Coordinates of C-alpha atoms in Angstrom, one line a residue:
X3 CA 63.8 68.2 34.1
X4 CA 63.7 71.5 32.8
X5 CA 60.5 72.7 34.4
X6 CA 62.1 71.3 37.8
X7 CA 65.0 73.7 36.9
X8 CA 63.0 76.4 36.0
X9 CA 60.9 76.2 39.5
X10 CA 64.3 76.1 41.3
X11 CA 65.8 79.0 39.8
X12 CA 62.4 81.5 40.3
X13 CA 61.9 80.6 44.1
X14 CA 62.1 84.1 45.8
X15 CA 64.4 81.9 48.4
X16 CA 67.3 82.2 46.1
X17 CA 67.3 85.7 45.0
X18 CA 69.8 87.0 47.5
X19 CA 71.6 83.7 47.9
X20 CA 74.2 84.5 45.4
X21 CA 76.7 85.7 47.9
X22 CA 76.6 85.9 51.7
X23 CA 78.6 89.1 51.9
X24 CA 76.7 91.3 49.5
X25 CA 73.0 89.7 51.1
X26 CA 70.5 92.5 51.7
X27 CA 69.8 92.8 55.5
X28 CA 66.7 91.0 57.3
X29 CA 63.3 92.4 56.7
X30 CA 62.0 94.1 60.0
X31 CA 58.6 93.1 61.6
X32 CA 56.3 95.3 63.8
X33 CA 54.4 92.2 64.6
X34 CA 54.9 88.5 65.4
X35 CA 52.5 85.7 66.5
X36 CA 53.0 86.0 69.7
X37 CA 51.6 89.2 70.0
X38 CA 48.1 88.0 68.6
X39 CA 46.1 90.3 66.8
X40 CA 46.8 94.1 68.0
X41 CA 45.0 95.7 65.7
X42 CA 41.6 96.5 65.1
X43 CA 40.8 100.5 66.4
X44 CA 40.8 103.9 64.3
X45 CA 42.7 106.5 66.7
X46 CA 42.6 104.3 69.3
X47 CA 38.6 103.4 68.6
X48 CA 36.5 100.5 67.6
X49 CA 34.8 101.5 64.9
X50 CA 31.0 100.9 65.1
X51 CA 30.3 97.3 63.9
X52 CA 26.8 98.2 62.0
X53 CA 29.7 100.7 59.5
X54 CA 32.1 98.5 58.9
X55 CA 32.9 95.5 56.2
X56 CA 35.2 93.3 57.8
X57 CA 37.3 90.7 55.2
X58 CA 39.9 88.0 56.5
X59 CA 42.8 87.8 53.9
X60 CA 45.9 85.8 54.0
X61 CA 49.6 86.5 52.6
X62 CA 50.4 83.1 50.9
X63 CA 52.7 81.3 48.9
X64 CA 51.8 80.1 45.3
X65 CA 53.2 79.0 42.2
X66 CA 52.1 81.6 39.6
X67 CA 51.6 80.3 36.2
X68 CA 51.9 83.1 33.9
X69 CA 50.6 81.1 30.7
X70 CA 48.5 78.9 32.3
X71 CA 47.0 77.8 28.6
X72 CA 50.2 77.0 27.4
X73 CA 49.7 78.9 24.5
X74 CA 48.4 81.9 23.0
X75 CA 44.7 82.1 22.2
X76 CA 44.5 85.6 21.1
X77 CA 47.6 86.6 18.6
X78 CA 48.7 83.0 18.4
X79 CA 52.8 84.2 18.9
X80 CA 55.1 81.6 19.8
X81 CA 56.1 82.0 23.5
X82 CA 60.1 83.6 23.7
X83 CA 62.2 80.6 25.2
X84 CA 62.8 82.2 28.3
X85 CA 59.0 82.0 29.1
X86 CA 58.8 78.7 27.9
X87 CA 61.6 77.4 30.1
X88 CA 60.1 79.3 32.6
X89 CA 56.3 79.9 33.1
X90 CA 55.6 79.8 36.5
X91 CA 57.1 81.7 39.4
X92 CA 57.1 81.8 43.2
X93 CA 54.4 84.5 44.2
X94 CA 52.8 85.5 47.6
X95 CA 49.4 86.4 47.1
X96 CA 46.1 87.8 49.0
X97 CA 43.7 85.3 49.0
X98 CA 40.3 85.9 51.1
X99 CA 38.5 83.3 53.7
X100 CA 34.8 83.2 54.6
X101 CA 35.7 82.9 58.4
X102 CA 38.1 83.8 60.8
X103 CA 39.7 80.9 61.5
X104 CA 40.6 81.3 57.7
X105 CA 40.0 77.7 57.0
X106 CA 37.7 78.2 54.3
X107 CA 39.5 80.0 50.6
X108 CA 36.8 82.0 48.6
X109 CA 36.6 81.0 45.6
X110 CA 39.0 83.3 42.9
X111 CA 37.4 85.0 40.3
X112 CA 38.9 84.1 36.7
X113 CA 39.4 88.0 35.7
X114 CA 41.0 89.2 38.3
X115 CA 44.0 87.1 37.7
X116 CA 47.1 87.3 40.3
X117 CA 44.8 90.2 41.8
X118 CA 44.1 90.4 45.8
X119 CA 40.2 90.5 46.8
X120 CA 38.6 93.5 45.9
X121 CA 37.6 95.3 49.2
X122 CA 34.4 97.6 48.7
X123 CA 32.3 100.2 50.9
X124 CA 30.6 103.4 50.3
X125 CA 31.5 106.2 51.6
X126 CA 32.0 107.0 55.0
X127 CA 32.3 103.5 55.9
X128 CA 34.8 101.5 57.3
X129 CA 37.1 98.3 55.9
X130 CA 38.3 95.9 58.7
X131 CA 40.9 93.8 56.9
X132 CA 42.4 90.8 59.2
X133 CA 45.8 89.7 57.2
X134 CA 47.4 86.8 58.5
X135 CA 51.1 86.2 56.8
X136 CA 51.2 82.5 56.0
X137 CA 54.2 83.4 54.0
X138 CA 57.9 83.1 54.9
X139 CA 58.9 87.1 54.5
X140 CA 57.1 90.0 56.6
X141 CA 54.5 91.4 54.7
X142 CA 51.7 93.9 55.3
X143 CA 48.9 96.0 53.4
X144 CA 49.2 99.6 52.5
X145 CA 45.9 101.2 51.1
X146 CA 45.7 104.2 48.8
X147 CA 42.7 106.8 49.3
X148 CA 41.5 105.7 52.0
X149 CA 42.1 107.3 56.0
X150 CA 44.1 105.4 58.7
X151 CA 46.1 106.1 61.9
X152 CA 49.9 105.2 62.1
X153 CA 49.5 101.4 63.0
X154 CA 46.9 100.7 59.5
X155 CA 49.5 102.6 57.4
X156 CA 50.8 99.4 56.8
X157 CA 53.9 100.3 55.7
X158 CA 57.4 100.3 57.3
X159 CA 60.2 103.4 57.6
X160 CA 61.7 105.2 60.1
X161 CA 61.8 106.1 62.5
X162 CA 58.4 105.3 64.2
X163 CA 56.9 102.9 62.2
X164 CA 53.4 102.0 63.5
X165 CA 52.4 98.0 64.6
X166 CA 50.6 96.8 61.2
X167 CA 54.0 98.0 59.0
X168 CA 55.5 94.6 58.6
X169 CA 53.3 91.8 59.7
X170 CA 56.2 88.3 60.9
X171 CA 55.6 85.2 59.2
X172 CA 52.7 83.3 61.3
X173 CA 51.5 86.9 62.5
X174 CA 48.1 88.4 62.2
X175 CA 46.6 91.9 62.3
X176 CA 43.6 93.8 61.6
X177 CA 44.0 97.4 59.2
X178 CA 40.8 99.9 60.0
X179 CA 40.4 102.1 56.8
X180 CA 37.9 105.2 57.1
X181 CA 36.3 105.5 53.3
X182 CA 35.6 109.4 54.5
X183 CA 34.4 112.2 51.7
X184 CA 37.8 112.4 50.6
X185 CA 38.0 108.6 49.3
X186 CA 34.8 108.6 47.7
X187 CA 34.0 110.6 44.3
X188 CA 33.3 114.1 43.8
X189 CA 30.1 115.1 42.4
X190 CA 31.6 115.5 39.4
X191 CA 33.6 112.5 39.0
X192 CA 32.2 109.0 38.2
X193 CA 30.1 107.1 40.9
X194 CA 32.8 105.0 42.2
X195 CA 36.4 105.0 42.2
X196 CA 39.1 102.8 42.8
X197 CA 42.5 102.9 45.1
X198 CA 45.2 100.4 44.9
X199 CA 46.3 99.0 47.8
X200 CA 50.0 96.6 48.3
X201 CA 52.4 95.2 50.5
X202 CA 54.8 98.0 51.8
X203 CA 57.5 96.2 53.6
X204 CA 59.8 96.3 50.8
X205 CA 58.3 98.5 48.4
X206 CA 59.2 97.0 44.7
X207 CA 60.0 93.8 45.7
X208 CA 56.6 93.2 47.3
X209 CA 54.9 94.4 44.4
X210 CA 56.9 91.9 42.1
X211 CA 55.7 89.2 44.5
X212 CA 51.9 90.1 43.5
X213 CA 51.1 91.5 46.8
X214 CA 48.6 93.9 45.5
X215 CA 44.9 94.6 44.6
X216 CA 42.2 97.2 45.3
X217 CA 39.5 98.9 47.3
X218 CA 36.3 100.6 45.6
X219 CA 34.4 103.4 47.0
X220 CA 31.2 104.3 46.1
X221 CA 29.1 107.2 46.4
X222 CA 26.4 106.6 48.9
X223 CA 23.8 108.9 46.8
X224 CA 24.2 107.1 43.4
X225 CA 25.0 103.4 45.0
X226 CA 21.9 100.5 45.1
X227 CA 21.5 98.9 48.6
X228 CA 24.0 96.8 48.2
X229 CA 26.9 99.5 47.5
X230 CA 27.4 98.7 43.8
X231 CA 27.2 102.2 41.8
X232 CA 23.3 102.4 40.5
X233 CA 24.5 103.6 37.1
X234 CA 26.8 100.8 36.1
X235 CA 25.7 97.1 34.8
X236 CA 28.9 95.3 35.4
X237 CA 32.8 96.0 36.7
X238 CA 35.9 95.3 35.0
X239 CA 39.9 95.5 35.9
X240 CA 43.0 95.7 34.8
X241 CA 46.5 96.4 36.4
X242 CA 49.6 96.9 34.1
X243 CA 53.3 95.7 34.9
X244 CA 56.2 94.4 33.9
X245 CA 57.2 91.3 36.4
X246 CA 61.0 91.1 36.5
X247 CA 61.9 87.2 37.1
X248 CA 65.2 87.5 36.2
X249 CA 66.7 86.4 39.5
X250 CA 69.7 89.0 39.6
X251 CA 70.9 90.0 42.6
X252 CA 70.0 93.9 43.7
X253 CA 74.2 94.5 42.5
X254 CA 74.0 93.5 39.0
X255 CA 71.2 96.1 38.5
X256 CA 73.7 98.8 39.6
X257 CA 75.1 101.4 36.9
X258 CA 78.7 99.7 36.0
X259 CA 80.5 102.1 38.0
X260 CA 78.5 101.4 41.3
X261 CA 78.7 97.9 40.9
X262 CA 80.8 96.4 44.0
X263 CA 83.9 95.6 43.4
X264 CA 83.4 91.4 44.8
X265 CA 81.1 90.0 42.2
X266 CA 78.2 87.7 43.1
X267 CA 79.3 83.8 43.8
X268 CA 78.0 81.2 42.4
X269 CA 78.3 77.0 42.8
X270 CA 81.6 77.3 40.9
X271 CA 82.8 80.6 41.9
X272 CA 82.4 84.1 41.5
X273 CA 79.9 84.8 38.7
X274 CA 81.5 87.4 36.2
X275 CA 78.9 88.9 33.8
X276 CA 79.2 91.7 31.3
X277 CA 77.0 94.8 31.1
X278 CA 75.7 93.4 28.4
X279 CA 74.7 90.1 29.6
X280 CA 72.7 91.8 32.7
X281 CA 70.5 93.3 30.3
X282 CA 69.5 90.4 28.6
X283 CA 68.8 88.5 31.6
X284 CA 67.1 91.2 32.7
X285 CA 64.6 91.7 29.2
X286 CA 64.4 88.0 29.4
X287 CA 63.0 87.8 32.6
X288 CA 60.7 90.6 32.2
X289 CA 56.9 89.0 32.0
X290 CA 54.5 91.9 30.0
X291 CA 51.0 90.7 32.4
X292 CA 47.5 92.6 32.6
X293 CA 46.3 91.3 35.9
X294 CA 49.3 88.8 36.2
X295 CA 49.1 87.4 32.5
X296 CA 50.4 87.6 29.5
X297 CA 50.5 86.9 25.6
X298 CA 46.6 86.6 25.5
X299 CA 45.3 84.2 28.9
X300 CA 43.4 86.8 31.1
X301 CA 40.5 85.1 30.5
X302 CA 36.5 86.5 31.9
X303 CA 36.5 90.0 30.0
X304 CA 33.1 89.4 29.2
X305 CA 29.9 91.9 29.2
X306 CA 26.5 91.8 27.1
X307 CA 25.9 94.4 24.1
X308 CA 24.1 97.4 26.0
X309 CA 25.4 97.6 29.3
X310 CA 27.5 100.6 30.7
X311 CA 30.9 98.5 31.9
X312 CA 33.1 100.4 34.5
X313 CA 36.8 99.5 33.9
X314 CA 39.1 100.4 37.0
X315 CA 42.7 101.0 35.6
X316 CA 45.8 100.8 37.1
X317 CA 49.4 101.0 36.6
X318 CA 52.4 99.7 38.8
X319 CA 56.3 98.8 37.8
X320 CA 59.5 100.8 37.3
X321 CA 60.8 103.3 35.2
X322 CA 60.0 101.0 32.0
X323 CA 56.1 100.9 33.0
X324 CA 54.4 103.4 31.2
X325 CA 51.6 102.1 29.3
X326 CA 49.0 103.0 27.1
X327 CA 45.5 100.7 27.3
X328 CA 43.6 100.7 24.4
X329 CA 40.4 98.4 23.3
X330 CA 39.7 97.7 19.8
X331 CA 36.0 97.8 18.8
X332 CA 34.6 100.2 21.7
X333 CA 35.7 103.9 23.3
X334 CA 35.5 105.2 26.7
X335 CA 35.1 108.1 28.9
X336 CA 37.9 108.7 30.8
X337 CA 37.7 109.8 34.7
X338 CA 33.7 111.2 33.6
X339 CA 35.7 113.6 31.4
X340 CA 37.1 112.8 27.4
X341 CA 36.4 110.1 25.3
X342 CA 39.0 107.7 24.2
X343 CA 40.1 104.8 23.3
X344 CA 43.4 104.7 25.1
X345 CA 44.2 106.0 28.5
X346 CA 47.6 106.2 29.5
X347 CA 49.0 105.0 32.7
X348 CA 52.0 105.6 35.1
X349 CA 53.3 103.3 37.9
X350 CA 51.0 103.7 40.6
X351 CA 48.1 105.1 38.8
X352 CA 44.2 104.9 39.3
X353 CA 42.3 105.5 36.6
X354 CA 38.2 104.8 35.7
X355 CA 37.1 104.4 32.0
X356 CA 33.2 103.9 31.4
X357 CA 32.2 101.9 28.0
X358 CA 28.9 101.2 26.9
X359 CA 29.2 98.3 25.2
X360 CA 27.7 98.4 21.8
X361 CA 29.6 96.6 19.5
X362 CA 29.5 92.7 19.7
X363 CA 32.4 90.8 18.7
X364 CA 35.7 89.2 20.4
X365 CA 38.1 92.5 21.0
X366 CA 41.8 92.6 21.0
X367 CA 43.0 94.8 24.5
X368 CA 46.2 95.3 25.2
X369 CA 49.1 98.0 25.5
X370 CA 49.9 100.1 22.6
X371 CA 53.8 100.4 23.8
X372 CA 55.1 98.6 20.4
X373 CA 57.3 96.6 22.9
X374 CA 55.0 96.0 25.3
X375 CA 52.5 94.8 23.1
X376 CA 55.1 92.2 21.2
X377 CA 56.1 90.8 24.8
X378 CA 52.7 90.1 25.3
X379 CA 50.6 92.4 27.2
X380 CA 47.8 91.9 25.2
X381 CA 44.1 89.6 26.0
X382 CA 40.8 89.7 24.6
X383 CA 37.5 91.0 25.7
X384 CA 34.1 89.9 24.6
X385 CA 30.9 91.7 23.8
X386 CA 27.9 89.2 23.5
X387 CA 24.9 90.3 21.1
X388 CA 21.8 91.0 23.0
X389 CA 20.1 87.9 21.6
X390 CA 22.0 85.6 23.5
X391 CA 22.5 84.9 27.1
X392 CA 26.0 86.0 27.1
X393 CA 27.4 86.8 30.1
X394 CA 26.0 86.3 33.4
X395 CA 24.0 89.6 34.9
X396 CA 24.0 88.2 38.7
X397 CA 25.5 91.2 40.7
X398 CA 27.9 88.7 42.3
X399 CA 29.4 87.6 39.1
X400 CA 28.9 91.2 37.6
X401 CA 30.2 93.2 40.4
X402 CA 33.6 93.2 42.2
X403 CA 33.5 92.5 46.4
X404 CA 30.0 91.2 47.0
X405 CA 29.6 89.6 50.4
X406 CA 27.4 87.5 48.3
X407 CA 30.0 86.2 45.8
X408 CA 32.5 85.1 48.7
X409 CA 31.6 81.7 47.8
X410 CA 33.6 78.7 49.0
X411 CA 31.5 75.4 47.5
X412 CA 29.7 76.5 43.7
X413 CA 27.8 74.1 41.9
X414 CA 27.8 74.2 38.1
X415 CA 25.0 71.8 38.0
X416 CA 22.5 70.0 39.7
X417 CA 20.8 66.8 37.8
X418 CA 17.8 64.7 39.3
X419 CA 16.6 61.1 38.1
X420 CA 13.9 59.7 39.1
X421 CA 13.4 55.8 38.4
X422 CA 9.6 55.4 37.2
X423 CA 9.9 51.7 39.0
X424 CA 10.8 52.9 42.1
X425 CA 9.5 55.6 43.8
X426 CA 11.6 55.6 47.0
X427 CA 14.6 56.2 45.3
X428 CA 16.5 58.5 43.3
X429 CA 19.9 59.9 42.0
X430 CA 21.7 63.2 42.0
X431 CA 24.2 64.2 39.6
X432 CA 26.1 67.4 41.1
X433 CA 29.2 69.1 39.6
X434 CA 31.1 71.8 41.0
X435 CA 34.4 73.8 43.0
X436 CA 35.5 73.9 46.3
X437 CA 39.0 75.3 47.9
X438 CA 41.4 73.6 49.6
X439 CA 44.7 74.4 50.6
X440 CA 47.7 75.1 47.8
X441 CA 48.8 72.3 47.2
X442 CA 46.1 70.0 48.5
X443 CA 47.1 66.3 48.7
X444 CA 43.6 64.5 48.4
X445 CA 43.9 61.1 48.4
X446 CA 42.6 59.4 51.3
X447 CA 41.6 62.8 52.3
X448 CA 37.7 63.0 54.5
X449 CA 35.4 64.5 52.2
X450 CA 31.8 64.4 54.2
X451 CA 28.4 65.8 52.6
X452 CA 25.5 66.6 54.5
X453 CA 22.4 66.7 52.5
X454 CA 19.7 67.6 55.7
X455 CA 20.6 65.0 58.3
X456 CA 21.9 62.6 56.2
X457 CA 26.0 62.5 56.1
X458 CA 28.0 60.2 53.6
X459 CA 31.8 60.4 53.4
X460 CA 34.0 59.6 50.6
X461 CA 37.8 58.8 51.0
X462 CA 39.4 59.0 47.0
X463 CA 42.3 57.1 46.3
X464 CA 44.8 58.2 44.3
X465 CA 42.9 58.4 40.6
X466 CA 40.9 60.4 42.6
X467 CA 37.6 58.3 43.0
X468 CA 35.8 57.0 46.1
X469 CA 32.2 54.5 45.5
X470 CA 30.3 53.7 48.5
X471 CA 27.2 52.1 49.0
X472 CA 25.0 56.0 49.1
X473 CA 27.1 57.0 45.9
X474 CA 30.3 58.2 44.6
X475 CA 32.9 61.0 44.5
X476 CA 35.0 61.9 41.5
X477 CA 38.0 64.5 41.8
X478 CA 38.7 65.9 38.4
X479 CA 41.5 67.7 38.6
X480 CA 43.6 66.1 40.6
X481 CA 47.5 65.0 39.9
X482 CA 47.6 61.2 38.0
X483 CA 50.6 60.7 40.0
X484 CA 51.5 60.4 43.6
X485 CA 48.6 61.4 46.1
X486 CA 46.6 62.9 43.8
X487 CA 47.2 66.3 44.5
X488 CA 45.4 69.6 43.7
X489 CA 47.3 73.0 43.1
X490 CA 45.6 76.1 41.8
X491 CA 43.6 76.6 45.1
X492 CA 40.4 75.2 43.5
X493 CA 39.2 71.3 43.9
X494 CA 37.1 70.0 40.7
X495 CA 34.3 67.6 41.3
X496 CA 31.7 65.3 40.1
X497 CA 29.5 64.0 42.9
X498 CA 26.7 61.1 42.6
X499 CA 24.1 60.5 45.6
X500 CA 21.8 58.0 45.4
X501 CA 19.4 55.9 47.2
X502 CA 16.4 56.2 49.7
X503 CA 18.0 58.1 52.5
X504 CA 19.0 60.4 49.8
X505 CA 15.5 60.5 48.4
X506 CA 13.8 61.6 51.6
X507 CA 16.1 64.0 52.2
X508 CA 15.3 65.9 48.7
X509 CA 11.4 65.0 49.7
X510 CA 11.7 67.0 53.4
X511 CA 14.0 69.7 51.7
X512 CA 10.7 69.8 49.4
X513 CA 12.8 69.6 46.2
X514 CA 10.8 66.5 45.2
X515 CA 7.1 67.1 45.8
X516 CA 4.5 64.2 45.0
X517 CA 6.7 62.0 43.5
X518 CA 8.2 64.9 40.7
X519 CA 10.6 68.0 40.9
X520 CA 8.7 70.8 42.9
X521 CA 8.4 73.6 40.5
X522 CA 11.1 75.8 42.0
X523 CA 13.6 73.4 43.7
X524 CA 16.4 74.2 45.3
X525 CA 19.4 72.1 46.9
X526 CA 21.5 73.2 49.8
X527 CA 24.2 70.9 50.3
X528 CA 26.8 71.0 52.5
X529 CA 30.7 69.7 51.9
X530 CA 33.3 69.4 54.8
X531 CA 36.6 68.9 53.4
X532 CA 39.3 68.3 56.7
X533 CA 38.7 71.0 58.6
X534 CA 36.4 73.5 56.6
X535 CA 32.7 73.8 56.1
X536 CA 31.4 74.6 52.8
X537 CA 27.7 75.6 52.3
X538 CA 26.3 76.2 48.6
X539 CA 22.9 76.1 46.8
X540 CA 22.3 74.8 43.4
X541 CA 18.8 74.8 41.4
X542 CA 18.0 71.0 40.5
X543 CA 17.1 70.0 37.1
X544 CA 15.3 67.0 36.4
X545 CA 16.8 64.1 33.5
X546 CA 14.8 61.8 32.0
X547 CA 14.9 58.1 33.5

């Protein structure tokens, strides 16, 4: 009952609810779905195709769970009551999509937290971003660093504000950003950089929201083919600020002799609160997050003793947002110029700090504002010793924005058996992630693999398991009650195919040669969950009968 309560009270729908009178006007919008997309030229140009990355990102609603451990793993501090009666908020995020039908999530990745998709190019370049507002405010996506014309400023004043500055619920438009010289590095700065880019409708409260992330530009003479920077093993993030979820209404954070002279209504009447009382809502409300978490659950700071790890810093907040980050265990170089171990930070700031890692252990990193720190802005960073495999060194786990890492379907394992006393049959063991919708009701739900030209479809019921005849589907982390529904985004699944049909297919896809595992096998398998197509690759390893 309380959680119920909590949710209630931290839905953005009820911020200016309080009274009718004193309610803020109605956001404005440039563009609504009936327009279409308008976007899409630079000065009035298409930009030419074989420059430009083009990423299709949607504005939606989510429950944001701040603590999503439900305890802390780092310092071990009891959560304040005011979190614990209230861990999850109303948020509208950036979320990317493989197509542009945006039917198909890419999967998150775990550091990056409430983030947006990191958006990447060298310079002189060009980013095509296609935002579609699936949310119920306008919204719309204002980039730092980077060059635009009026309509991809995305961000809306007076008095000529251009189309893409507030995007209408259902709407849709494409931003063209120009990574020229002057968004890249200088010679004499590090090989990439990073801008923040946000929502810009209305300014603060957007932000709050977690309508932010950002773009990296890399130098096009010290970049490997694929853009990343040639002198850096792996990439690392972190953005600093204070969430306010306090619910008050814009009037109780007025200075006491500005305050209006009605005061806010509530169910019972008007709602009479003391000076005092707004500022402990207001600290209680406050939520201390690096990368929209706090008191120690960021989790996937890891790196591997020896590489040179690029940490993209940023700050963003109010007047109370000024932070310091520190690691324990391990220095940097600020900006390519002074070694540190803390680099201070401002709303709004951008700042790079290169560590070579070379001091295994689990590190405390956090902000070294006392408050700060004892609210909870704090996680932990790992360095693994060389003589372990550690973390992984794939580019597309250790780099931000790969078109390669915009995976929607991942497969954390792929296990063959092959019965001795058969030899026209077989089974395969596969675990893995897809997306689906937030929230994702999955009972009786279509879910349809296609391994070559065989299809078999699987319909779970609420527990979350379907058997047929050619095998069986098992969703792991859906709800035990009701439908069986999914939130987070992410699906969780164990998937058994068996059988003959099953076994020809593997013998044609030539992961089974003469009656074994071919020496480098590799499954392709494709999922189809209601309207979206997932593809993903796995390599097979063989169990014992």
């Amino acid at each position: 009952m309380l959680l119920s309560l909590s949710l209630a009270l931290s839905h953005p729908h009820t911020r200016a609810a309080d009274n009718s009178d004193s309610a803020p006007p109605p956001l404005p919008v440039t563009v609504t779905p009936e327009m279409g997309d308008v976007g899409g030229k630079f000065f009035g140009k298409v930009p030419d195709p074989q420059k430009v990355h083009h990423y299709y990102i949607a504005a939606e609603p989510e429950l944001w769970n701040f603590v999503p451990e439900g305890q802390d793993p780092v310092c071990g501090k009891a959560f304040p009551s005011s979190l614990l009666l209230n861990r999850v908020s109303w948020k509208i995020r950036y979320i990317q999509y493989a197509d542009p039908q945006f039917s198909a999530r890419v999967l998150p990745t775990e550091r990056l937290g409430i983030l947006g998709p990191v958006l990447r190019g060298t310079t002189g370049e060009y980013l095509a971003v296609t935002v579609l507002n699936r949310s119920w405010r306008p919204i719309s996506m204002h980039p730092h660093g980077a060059h635009y014309d009026k309509d991809s400023e995305g961000s809306f004043y007076k008095p000529n504000p251009g189309l893409g500055a507030a995007i209408a619920p259902g709407a849709r438009f494409t931003y063209i950003w120009h990574l020229d010289e002057a968004s890249g590095p200088r010679p004499d700065e590090p090989s990439s950089k990073a801008w923040l880019y946000h929502s810009h409708v209305a300014g603060d409260e957007d932000i709050n929201l977690g309508m932010f992330g950002f773009l990296i530009v890399t130098d096009p003479k010290r970049a490997r083919p694929d853009g990343t920077p040639k002198d850096v093993d792996r990439e690392m993030a972190a953005v600093f600020n204070i969430f306010d979820e306090s619910n008050l209404p814009d009037s109780d954070n007025d200075e006491p002799d500005e305050r209006p002279a009605k005061a806010p209504t509530g169910p019972t009447g008007p709602i009479q609160r003391t000076w005092s009382e707004i500022q402990q809502f207001t600290e209680e409300g406050e939520r201390h997050a690096i990368n929209g978490r706090t008191f120690g659950n960021l989790a996937g700071l890891e790196m591997n003793q020896g590489e040179h790890v690029r940490w993209y810093l940023f700050g963003l907040g109010s007047e109370k947002d000024f932070h310091t980050a520190h690691w324990h265990g391990e220095r940097v170089v600020e900006d390519g110029r002074r070694r540190t171990d803390v680099v201070e930070l401002l709303p709004a700031s951008m700042k790079i700090a290169d560590m070579q890692a070379d001091n295994p252990g689990s590190w405390l990193f956090h902000c070294h504002v006392a408050d700060h720190m004892e609210s909870g802005m704090y996680a932990k960073f790992v360095v693994y010793p060389s003589d372990v495999t550690g973390a992984s060194r794939d580019p597309r786990a250790a780099f931000f924005g790969m078109p390669e890492a915009a995976q929607t379907l991942h497969f954390q394992s792929a296990e063959l058996t092959l019965p001795p006393s058969d030899a026209n049959t077989c089974e395969l063991n596969v675990s893995g992630q897809v997306t689906v919708p937030d929230p994702y009701p999955s009972a009786g739900r279509s879910f349809t693999v296609e391994l070559g030209s065989q299809k078999i479809t699987f319909h779970p019921d609420a527990s979350g398991i379907s058997v047929g005849d050619g095998g069986m589907l098992v969703v792991k982390n859906g709800s035990l009650y009701g439908n069986g529904v999914v939130t987070g985004g992410t699906l969780h699944f164990d998937l058994t195919l068996k059988g003959n049909a099953v076994r020809r297919e593997l013998e044609k896809a030539r992961v089974i040669e003469d009656g074994q595992l071919a020496s480098k096998p590799m499954l392709h398998l494709n999922l189809v969950v209601g309207d979206a197509h997932h593809t993903g690759a796995a390599d097979v390893k063989l169990l014992p009968p």
